[in-house]
Amino acid sequence: MRRFLCVLAVCLTLAAWPPPAGASDRALLIGIGRYQRAEANLPGIDKDLAAMKEVVRALGFENVLVIQDEEATLDGIRRAFQRQLISGVTGRDRVLIYFSGHGSQIRDFSGDEPDGTDEVLVTHDAGVDSRGMIQALVDDEFGELLQKIPAGLILVFIDACHSGTATKGLKGVNLTETRSEPDLFYKVLYYPGMPTASRGGFAESKGLDGMNYISLSAARDDEKAVATPSGSFFTRGLRDAARRAAGAGTPITMTDLKAGATRFIETSMSNPNRVHHPQLFGNTALADKDLLIHGGEPSPQPPSQPDPTQPDPTQPEPSRPTQPAPVQNLWAELETLTEKATYPVKVSASQPRYQVGDQIVFTCRAPKAGYLNVLNVDPESNEAAVLFPNRFHPDNRVEAGAAIVIPGPGDGFKLRARPPRRKNLVVVLHTEREVNAFRDGYQIAGQNPFKYFSDKSLFAYKRMRGFSVASKPSGQPGPQTGPTAPTPAGPAYGAGKIVTWID
């Protein structure tokens, strides 16, 4: 994922940090939202790739190749397999393959399928002629490519679907006609004459069960994966599961990723008839393998971990399902917090506008003794990075009048302006009661000194002066009494904000 929420680049200078354990492993991420045939285009595939970059780095993959849209032709995908996943790979390495785009079905011309159909991943240059769909990646060829990979462990994630009833014309299906939410698309591409047999997931067969191979696909045979402008539900669920595991310090397995993605889809999809259920294929004996253990050959067992399916009473997890309803517009929420503050906190930037590449410095001053949190908000991802406290300064207790400079002298990072060009919101929150957004935040993948701002921290502020606690969400224990009356005013807090521009 972009190291600092698309706006600020983090330049790490702490040479003493060791390289990640999975640095020699390889990942190939393929995303196609823009097709040669524009009627097949899908929204949010760029968001899928950004989310999956975060997932693979959480799993220890640093060598990551991304091919997108025009790069992801059939020949482009073949070349990427050879260059990234076959050449130079050994039996001690892991490889990871991810695809987000359309799936489809074609007639089986090789005669190896009892139902007479092959499943395909729809490449950028796929088209239709008298034989049906051409220039697509057929499951037979995909299996052959996998068999050429000499890695000790092969992980595959397919965010596409392949079943459905053919319609008139080559197109994806917009769900606005059948749902209240706008801009939702099925990730299956229909075309005239498309066979409609329904069988196992892409690359489920082809004799791969005996390999060090396991695949997680977005949906069952009779279901359809869904894309949105904010990203596809399955991929967003993978990211959510990876964040939870990273934040809790627990192992990550394919079983965990499947369960986490399923939970995310079920809780995020308003129409239960559209819920799709991720499926595991391949060598399911690998489903409970800790993906953070490096290499494909046997490794020493790590120290015993708590059962990741059970809550750890000593480590409260900042997970979204245990909090009130997810925040829809974090930028607006934080601006509202600033407006309702009972006293101001001064914050400034080294300049109001920046060119790409410029170094950025923020300064804020504590009006009184207490606890300070500084956040940078990315409007696209609806996330905020906690700039202070951070890995270098985890204690956010400040004295009255203290000036906090980010980055400060001796810090092992720099902040630089980077694309895209847009405005950038920084919010400073001050309380006399302890709130530490770094401690309670979500881990950002890689050697990042920051964390994501969590709902736990947000609602700690919202329970303070000027806000009432929301009623208990449906399905939570306890009586449902509807919206609660405003609570008495809580502890006071201070806030400030600054908007800068990247030109």
Coordinates of C-alpha atoms in Angstrom, one line a residue:
M1 CA 0.0 0.0 0.0
R2 CA 1.1 3.6 -0.5
R3 CA 3.3 4.1 2.5
F4 CA 1.6 7.1 3.9
L5 CA -2.0 7.4 2.8
C6 CA -1.2 8.7 -0.7
V7 CA -0.3 12.1 0.6
L8 CA 2.9 11.9 2.7
A9 CA 5.9 9.8 1.9
V10 CA 7.7 8.3 4.9
C11 CA 11.5 8.1 4.3
L12 CA 12.9 5.7 6.9
T13 CA 16.4 6.3 8.0
L14 CA 16.7 3.9 10.9
A15 CA 19.4 1.6 9.5
A16 CA 19.4 -0.7 12.6
W17 CA 16.0 -2.2 11.7
P18 CA 16.5 -5.8 10.4
P19 CA 15.1 -6.7 7.0
P20 CA 11.7 -8.4 7.1
A21 CA 11.7 -12.2 7.3
G22 CA 9.9 -12.6 3.9
A23 CA 12.1 -10.2 1.9
S24 CA 13.1 -12.9 -0.6
D25 CA 9.5 -14.0 -1.2
R26 CA 7.6 -12.9 -4.3
A27 CA 4.1 -11.6 -4.9
L28 CA 2.3 -10.8 -8.1
L29 CA -0.8 -8.6 -7.9
I30 CA -3.0 -8.3 -11.0
G31 CA -5.9 -5.8 -11.2
I32 CA -8.1 -5.0 -14.2
G33 CA -10.7 -2.3 -13.9
R34 CA -10.2 -0.8 -17.4
Y35 CA -10.7 -3.2 -20.3
Q36 CA -10.3 -2.7 -24.1
R37 CA -14.0 -3.1 -24.3
A38 CA -15.1 -0.2 -22.1
E39 CA -18.5 -1.8 -21.3
A40 CA -16.7 -4.4 -19.2
N41 CA -15.0 -1.8 -17.0
L42 CA -15.1 -2.3 -13.2
P43 CA -14.9 0.4 -10.4
G44 CA -12.5 0.3 -7.5
I45 CA -9.9 -2.1 -8.8
D46 CA -7.1 0.5 -8.0
K47 CA -8.4 0.4 -4.4
D48 CA -8.2 -3.4 -4.4
L49 CA -4.6 -3.3 -5.4
A50 CA -3.8 -0.7 -2.7
A51 CA -5.5 -2.9 -0.1
M52 CA -3.8 -6.0 -1.3
K53 CA -0.4 -4.4 -1.1
E54 CA -1.1 -3.8 2.6
V55 CA -2.1 -7.5 3.0
V56 CA 1.0 -8.9 1.3
R57 CA 3.3 -6.7 3.3
A58 CA 1.5 -7.8 6.5
L59 CA 2.3 -11.4 5.4
G60 CA 6.0 -10.5 5.0
F61 CA 6.2 -10.1 1.2
E62 CA 8.4 -7.2 0.2
N63 CA 9.2 -8.1 -3.4
V64 CA 5.8 -7.2 -5.0
L65 CA 5.1 -6.7 -8.7
V66 CA 1.8 -5.0 -9.7
I67 CA 0.4 -5.1 -13.2
Q68 CA -2.8 -3.2 -13.9
D69 CA -5.2 -2.5 -16.7
E70 CA -3.3 -2.2 -20.0
E71 CA -0.3 -4.1 -18.6
A72 CA -2.5 -7.1 -17.7
T73 CA -2.9 -8.5 -21.2
L74 CA -2.7 -12.3 -21.6
D75 CA 0.9 -12.0 -22.8
G76 CA 1.6 -9.5 -20.0
I77 CA 0.4 -11.9 -17.4
R78 CA 2.4 -14.7 -18.8
R79 CA 5.6 -12.6 -18.8
A80 CA 4.9 -11.5 -15.2
F81 CA 4.6 -15.1 -14.1
Q82 CA 7.9 -15.9 -15.7
R83 CA 9.8 -12.9 -14.4
Q84 CA 8.3 -12.6 -10.9
L85 CA 7.3 -16.1 -9.9
I86 CA 9.4 -18.6 -11.8
S87 CA 12.8 -17.2 -12.6
G88 CA 15.1 -17.1 -9.5
V89 CA 12.6 -18.7 -7.2
T90 CA 13.7 -21.7 -5.0
G91 CA 12.0 -24.3 -2.8
R92 CA 12.6 -22.1 0.2
D93 CA 10.6 -19.3 -1.1
R94 CA 6.9 -18.4 -1.0
V95 CA 5.0 -16.9 -3.8
L96 CA 1.6 -15.1 -3.7
I97 CA -0.7 -14.5 -6.7
Y98 CA -3.7 -12.1 -6.5
F99 CA -6.2 -11.3 -9.2
S100 CA -9.1 -8.7 -9.1
G101 CA -11.2 -8.3 -12.2
H102 CA -13.8 -10.3 -14.2
G103 CA -14.1 -14.0 -14.4
S104 CA -16.1 -15.9 -17.0
Q105 CA -16.6 -19.3 -18.7
I106 CA -15.8 -20.7 -22.1
R107 CA -16.4 -23.9 -23.9
D108 CA -13.8 -26.6 -23.2
F109 CA -11.8 -27.2 -26.4
S110 CA -9.3 -29.5 -24.8
G111 CA -11.8 -32.1 -23.8
D112 CA -10.6 -32.5 -20.2
E113 CA -13.7 -31.2 -18.5
P114 CA -16.8 -33.4 -18.0
D115 CA -19.2 -30.5 -18.0
G116 CA -17.7 -29.1 -21.2
T117 CA -16.7 -25.7 -19.8
D118 CA -13.5 -24.0 -18.7
E119 CA -13.3 -21.1 -16.3
V120 CA -11.2 -18.1 -17.2
L121 CA -9.8 -14.9 -15.8
V122 CA -10.7 -12.0 -18.2
T123 CA -7.6 -10.2 -19.3
H124 CA -7.4 -6.6 -20.5
D125 CA -7.3 -7.6 -24.1
A126 CA -10.0 -10.4 -24.0
G127 CA -12.6 -10.3 -26.7
V128 CA -15.3 -12.4 -28.3
D129 CA -15.4 -14.1 -31.7
S130 CA -17.3 -17.0 -33.3
R131 CA -15.6 -19.5 -30.9
G132 CA -16.5 -17.4 -27.8
M133 CA -14.2 -15.5 -25.5
I134 CA -10.6 -15.3 -26.7
Q135 CA -7.3 -14.0 -25.1
A136 CA -8.5 -14.9 -21.6
L137 CA -6.4 -16.8 -19.0
V138 CA -8.0 -20.3 -19.0
D139 CA -7.8 -22.4 -15.9
D140 CA -5.8 -25.1 -17.8
E141 CA -3.1 -22.7 -18.5
F142 CA -3.2 -21.2 -15.1
G143 CA -2.6 -24.7 -13.6
E144 CA 0.3 -25.2 -16.0
L145 CA 1.9 -21.8 -14.8
L146 CA 1.5 -22.8 -11.2
Q147 CA 3.2 -26.2 -11.8
K148 CA 6.2 -24.3 -13.2
I149 CA 6.7 -22.3 -10.0
P150 CA 9.4 -24.0 -7.9
A151 CA 8.4 -22.3 -4.6
G152 CA 7.8 -24.2 -1.4
L153 CA 4.4 -22.5 -0.9
I154 CA 2.1 -21.0 -3.4
L155 CA -0.8 -18.7 -2.2
V156 CA -3.5 -17.7 -4.6
F157 CA -6.3 -15.1 -4.1
I158 CA -9.0 -14.7 -6.8
D159 CA -11.4 -11.8 -6.4
A160 CA -13.7 -12.7 -9.4
C161 CA -16.5 -15.1 -10.1
H162 CA -17.4 -17.3 -13.0
S163 CA -21.0 -18.5 -12.9
G164 CA -24.3 -16.9 -14.0
T165 CA -26.8 -16.7 -16.8
A166 CA -25.7 -15.3 -20.2
T167 CA -27.2 -12.0 -21.3
K168 CA -27.1 -10.1 -24.6
G169 CA -23.7 -8.6 -25.1
L170 CA -20.3 -8.4 -23.6
K171 CA -20.7 -6.6 -20.3
G172 CA -20.5 -6.6 -16.5
V173 CA -23.7 -6.2 -14.6
N174 CA -24.5 -3.1 -12.7
L175 CA -26.5 -3.9 -9.6
T176 CA -28.3 -0.5 -9.4
E177 CA -31.3 -2.1 -11.0
T178 CA -31.6 -4.6 -8.2
R179 CA -30.2 -2.8 -5.2
S180 CA -30.6 0.5 -3.5
E181 CA -26.8 1.2 -3.4
P182 CA -25.3 2.8 -6.5
D183 CA -22.3 1.7 -8.5
L184 CA -22.1 -2.0 -7.4
F185 CA -21.0 -4.4 -10.1
Y186 CA -20.8 -8.2 -10.4
K187 CA -17.3 -9.4 -11.2
V188 CA -18.4 -11.9 -13.9
L189 CA -18.3 -11.0 -17.6
Y190 CA -21.2 -12.3 -19.7
Y191 CA -21.2 -12.7 -23.5
P192 CA -23.5 -14.2 -26.1
G193 CA -23.2 -18.0 -26.1
M194 CA -21.4 -18.2 -22.8
P195 CA -21.8 -21.7 -21.2
T196 CA -23.3 -21.6 -17.8
A197 CA -22.2 -24.8 -16.2
S198 CA -21.4 -24.3 -12.5
R199 CA -18.5 -26.3 -10.9
G200 CA -15.5 -25.7 -8.7
G201 CA -13.5 -22.5 -8.2
F202 CA -10.9 -21.3 -10.6
A203 CA -7.8 -23.5 -10.5
E204 CA -9.6 -25.9 -8.0
S205 CA -8.7 -28.9 -10.1
K206 CA -5.9 -29.5 -12.6
G207 CA -4.1 -31.9 -10.3
L208 CA -2.8 -29.3 -7.9
D209 CA -4.0 -30.7 -4.6
G210 CA -0.7 -32.5 -4.0
M211 CA 1.4 -29.3 -4.4
N212 CA 2.3 -26.7 -1.8
Y213 CA -0.6 -24.7 -3.1
I214 CA -3.7 -23.2 -1.6
S215 CA -6.3 -20.8 -3.1
L216 CA -8.9 -18.5 -1.6
S217 CA -11.6 -17.4 -4.0
A218 CA -14.3 -14.7 -3.4
A219 CA -17.5 -16.7 -3.9
R220 CA -19.2 -20.0 -4.1
D221 CA -20.2 -21.5 -7.5
D222 CA -23.8 -20.1 -7.2
E223 CA -22.7 -16.6 -6.0
K224 CA -21.2 -13.5 -7.5
A225 CA -18.4 -11.4 -6.2
V226 CA -19.1 -7.6 -6.0
A227 CA -17.0 -4.6 -6.9
T228 CA -17.6 -1.0 -5.7
P229 CA -15.9 2.3 -6.2
S230 CA -14.4 1.8 -2.7
G231 CA -13.0 -1.6 -3.6
S232 CA -14.3 -5.1 -3.8
F233 CA -16.0 -6.6 -0.7
F234 CA -13.7 -9.7 -0.7
T235 CA -10.4 -7.8 -0.9
R236 CA -11.6 -5.2 1.7
G237 CA -12.4 -8.2 3.9
L238 CA -8.9 -9.6 3.4
R239 CA -7.4 -6.3 4.4
D240 CA -9.7 -6.1 7.5
A241 CA -8.6 -9.6 8.6
A242 CA -4.9 -8.8 8.1
R243 CA -5.2 -5.6 10.1
R244 CA -6.9 -7.4 13.0
A245 CA -4.2 -10.1 13.1
A246 CA -1.4 -7.5 12.9
G247 CA -3.0 -5.4 15.6
A248 CA -3.4 -8.3 17.9
G249 CA 0.0 -9.8 17.2
T250 CA -1.6 -13.2 16.3
P251 CA -0.7 -15.7 13.5
I252 CA -2.4 -15.2 10.1
T253 CA -3.6 -18.3 8.3
M254 CA -5.7 -18.9 5.2
T255 CA -8.5 -20.0 7.5
D256 CA -8.3 -16.7 9.4
L257 CA -8.3 -14.7 6.2
K258 CA -11.3 -16.7 4.9
A259 CA -13.2 -16.2 8.2
G260 CA -12.3 -12.5 8.4
A261 CA -13.3 -11.8 4.8
T262 CA -16.6 -13.7 5.2
R263 CA -17.4 -11.7 8.4
F264 CA -16.6 -8.4 6.6
I265 CA -18.8 -9.3 3.6
E266 CA -21.7 -10.4 5.8
T267 CA -21.6 -7.2 8.0
S268 CA -21.0 -4.8 5.1
M269 CA -23.5 -6.1 2.6
S270 CA -26.9 -4.6 3.3
N271 CA -28.9 -7.1 1.2
P272 CA -28.3 -10.6 2.6
N273 CA -29.3 -12.1 -0.8
R274 CA -26.1 -10.5 -2.3
V275 CA -23.7 -11.9 0.4
H276 CA -21.0 -14.1 -1.1
H277 CA -18.9 -16.6 0.8
P278 CA -15.1 -17.1 0.2
Q279 CA -14.0 -20.6 -0.6
L280 CA -10.7 -22.5 0.0
F281 CA -9.3 -24.8 -2.7
G282 CA -6.1 -26.7 -3.3
N283 CA -4.2 -28.4 -0.6
T284 CA -6.4 -27.6 2.4
A285 CA -3.9 -29.1 4.7
L286 CA -2.1 -25.8 4.4
A287 CA -5.2 -23.8 5.5
D288 CA -4.0 -23.5 9.1
K289 CA -0.3 -22.8 8.3
D290 CA 1.0 -19.6 9.9
L291 CA 1.6 -17.4 6.8
L292 CA 4.1 -15.3 8.8
I293 CA 6.5 -18.3 9.0
H294 CA 9.1 -17.7 6.2
G295 CA 9.8 -20.2 3.5
G296 CA 8.1 -23.3 2.1
E297 CA 10.2 -25.8 4.0
P298 CA 9.5 -26.8 7.6
S299 CA 10.3 -24.1 10.1
P300 CA 10.7 -24.2 13.9
Q301 CA 7.5 -23.8 15.7
P302 CA 7.0 -20.3 17.1
P303 CA 6.3 -19.8 20.8
S304 CA 2.8 -20.8 21.7
Q305 CA 0.2 -18.1 20.9
P306 CA -3.2 -17.5 22.4
D307 CA -6.1 -19.0 20.4
P308 CA -6.7 -16.3 17.8
T309 CA -10.4 -17.2 17.8
Q310 CA -10.7 -16.2 21.5
P311 CA -10.4 -12.7 22.8
D312 CA -7.2 -11.8 24.7
P313 CA -8.2 -10.1 27.9
T314 CA -4.9 -8.4 28.2
Q315 CA -4.9 -6.8 24.7
P316 CA -8.1 -5.0 23.9
E317 CA -8.5 -5.1 20.1
P318 CA -9.5 -2.0 18.2
S319 CA -11.8 -4.0 15.9
R320 CA -14.7 -2.4 14.1
P321 CA -17.4 -5.0 14.9
T322 CA -17.0 -4.4 18.7
Q323 CA -17.5 -0.7 18.2
P324 CA -20.5 1.4 17.1
A325 CA -21.4 1.5 13.4
P326 CA -18.4 2.1 11.0
V327 CA -17.5 5.7 10.3
Q328 CA -18.6 6.6 6.8
N329 CA -16.7 10.0 6.5
L330 CA -13.8 10.2 8.8
W331 CA -12.7 13.7 7.5
A332 CA -16.1 15.1 8.4
E333 CA -16.2 13.3 11.7
L334 CA -12.8 14.8 12.7
E335 CA -13.8 18.3 11.5
T336 CA -16.9 18.0 13.7
L337 CA -14.8 17.0 16.6
T338 CA -12.6 20.1 16.1
E339 CA -15.6 22.4 15.9
K340 CA -17.1 21.0 19.2
A341 CA -13.8 21.3 21.1
T342 CA -13.9 23.4 24.3
Y343 CA -10.5 25.0 23.8
P344 CA -8.2 25.5 20.8
V345 CA -4.9 23.8 20.1
K346 CA -2.4 25.6 17.9
V347 CA -1.1 23.7 14.9
S348 CA 0.9 24.9 11.9
A349 CA 2.7 23.6 8.9
S350 CA 6.1 24.6 7.5
Q351 CA 4.2 26.1 4.6
P352 CA 0.6 26.2 3.3
R353 CA 1.3 24.6 -0.1
Y354 CA 3.8 22.0 -1.2
Q355 CA 5.2 20.7 -4.4
V356 CA 5.6 17.0 -4.8
G357 CA 8.8 16.0 -3.1
D358 CA 8.9 18.9 -0.6
Q359 CA 9.6 18.0 3.0
I360 CA 6.7 18.7 5.4
V361 CA 7.0 19.6 9.0
F362 CA 4.1 20.1 11.4
T363 CA 4.3 22.0 14.8
C364 CA 1.7 22.1 17.5
R365 CA 1.7 23.5 21.1
A366 CA 0.0 22.0 24.1
P367 CA -2.2 24.5 25.8
K368 CA -2.0 22.6 29.1
A369 CA -0.6 19.4 30.5
G370 CA -2.3 16.3 29.0
Y371 CA -2.3 13.9 26.1
L372 CA -1.8 14.9 22.5
N373 CA -2.7 13.0 19.3
V374 CA -1.9 14.3 15.8
L375 CA -3.7 12.8 12.8
N376 CA -3.4 13.0 9.0
V377 CA -6.6 12.2 7.1
D378 CA -6.7 10.6 3.6
P379 CA -10.1 11.3 2.0
E380 CA -9.9 8.5 -0.6
S381 CA -9.3 5.6 1.8
N382 CA -11.4 7.1 4.7
E383 CA -8.4 6.4 6.9
A384 CA -6.2 8.6 9.2
A385 CA -2.5 8.0 10.1
V386 CA -1.5 8.8 13.7
L387 CA 1.5 11.0 13.2
F388 CA 2.0 11.5 17.0
P389 CA 2.5 9.5 19.1
N390 CA 4.5 7.1 16.9
R391 CA 7.0 4.3 17.0
F392 CA 9.8 6.8 18.0
H393 CA 7.7 8.7 20.5
P394 CA 5.0 6.2 21.8
D395 CA 4.3 8.3 25.0
N396 CA 2.0 11.2 24.1
R397 CA 2.0 12.8 27.6
V398 CA 2.9 16.5 27.1
E399 CA 3.5 19.4 29.5
A400 CA 1.8 22.8 29.3
G401 CA 3.3 24.9 26.6
A402 CA 5.4 22.1 25.1
A403 CA 6.0 22.4 21.3
I404 CA 5.7 19.1 19.4
V405 CA 7.5 19.0 16.1
I406 CA 6.8 16.2 13.5
P407 CA 9.2 14.9 12.5
G408 CA 11.3 16.0 15.5
P409 CA 15.1 16.2 15.8
G410 CA 16.6 12.7 15.6
D411 CA 13.4 11.0 14.3
G412 CA 14.1 8.2 11.9
F413 CA 11.7 9.4 9.2
K414 CA 10.9 12.4 7.0
L415 CA 7.5 13.5 5.6
R416 CA 7.5 14.4 2.0
A417 CA 4.6 15.6 -0.3
R418 CA 3.7 13.0 -2.9
P419 CA 0.9 12.6 -5.5
P420 CA -2.0 12.8 -5.9
R421 CA -2.4 16.6 -5.9
R422 CA -5.1 17.5 -3.4
K423 CA -5.8 19.1 0.0
N424 CA -4.6 17.4 3.2
L425 CA -6.2 17.6 6.6
V426 CA -4.2 17.4 9.9
V427 CA -6.1 17.4 13.2
V428 CA -4.6 17.8 16.7
L429 CA -6.6 16.5 19.7
H430 CA -5.7 17.2 23.3
T431 CA -7.2 15.8 26.5
E432 CA -6.4 15.8 30.2
R433 CA -7.6 12.2 30.3
E434 CA -5.3 9.7 28.5
V435 CA -6.2 8.8 24.9
N436 CA -3.3 7.2 23.0
A437 CA -4.3 6.7 19.4
F438 CA -1.0 5.0 18.4
R439 CA -1.3 2.4 21.1
D440 CA -4.9 1.7 20.1
G441 CA -4.4 2.0 16.4
Y442 CA -4.2 -0.5 13.5
Q443 CA -0.7 -1.6 12.4
I444 CA 0.3 -0.2 9.0
A445 CA 2.2 -2.9 7.0
G446 CA 6.0 -2.8 6.7
Q447 CA 8.4 -0.8 8.7
N448 CA 6.1 2.1 9.2
P449 CA 6.5 4.4 12.3
F450 CA 2.7 5.2 12.3
K451 CA -0.5 3.4 12.8
Y452 CA -4.1 3.9 11.5
F453 CA -6.5 5.8 13.7
S454 CA -9.0 3.3 15.1
D455 CA -12.7 3.6 15.9
K456 CA -11.8 2.9 19.6
S457 CA -9.9 6.2 19.7
L458 CA -12.5 8.1 17.7
F459 CA -15.4 7.1 20.1
A460 CA -13.3 7.9 23.1
Y461 CA -13.3 11.5 21.9
K462 CA -17.0 11.4 20.9
R463 CA -18.0 10.4 24.4
M464 CA -16.5 13.7 25.7
R465 CA -18.1 17.0 25.8
G466 CA -20.8 17.8 23.3
F467 CA -21.5 14.2 22.1
S468 CA -23.8 11.5 23.3
V469 CA -23.1 7.8 23.0
A470 CA -24.9 6.1 20.2
S471 CA -27.6 3.5 21.0
K472 CA -26.4 -0.1 21.1
P473 CA -26.2 -1.6 17.5
S474 CA -28.7 -4.2 16.6
G475 CA -27.6 -7.7 17.4
Q476 CA -25.4 -6.6 20.4
P477 CA -26.3 -8.0 23.9
G478 CA -28.7 -6.0 26.0
P479 CA -32.2 -4.5 25.4
Q480 CA -32.7 -2.4 22.3
T481 CA -34.4 0.8 23.4
G482 CA -33.8 3.0 20.3
P483 CA -31.7 6.1 20.2
T484 CA -30.5 7.1 23.7
A485 CA -30.9 10.5 25.2
P486 CA -27.8 12.8 25.2
T487 CA -25.5 11.9 28.0
P488 CA -24.2 14.5 30.4
A489 CA -21.3 16.5 29.2
G490 CA -18.1 14.5 29.5
P491 CA -14.5 15.7 30.1
A492 CA -13.4 18.7 28.1
Y493 CA -11.0 18.4 25.2
G494 CA -9.1 20.7 22.9
A495 CA -8.6 20.5 19.1
G496 CA -7.1 22.3 16.2
K497 CA -6.8 21.6 12.5
I498 CA -4.8 22.8 9.4
V499 CA -5.5 22.1 5.7
T500 CA -2.5 22.1 3.4
W501 CA -2.3 21.5 -0.4
I502 CA -0.1 19.3 -2.5
D503 CA 0.3 21.1 -5.9

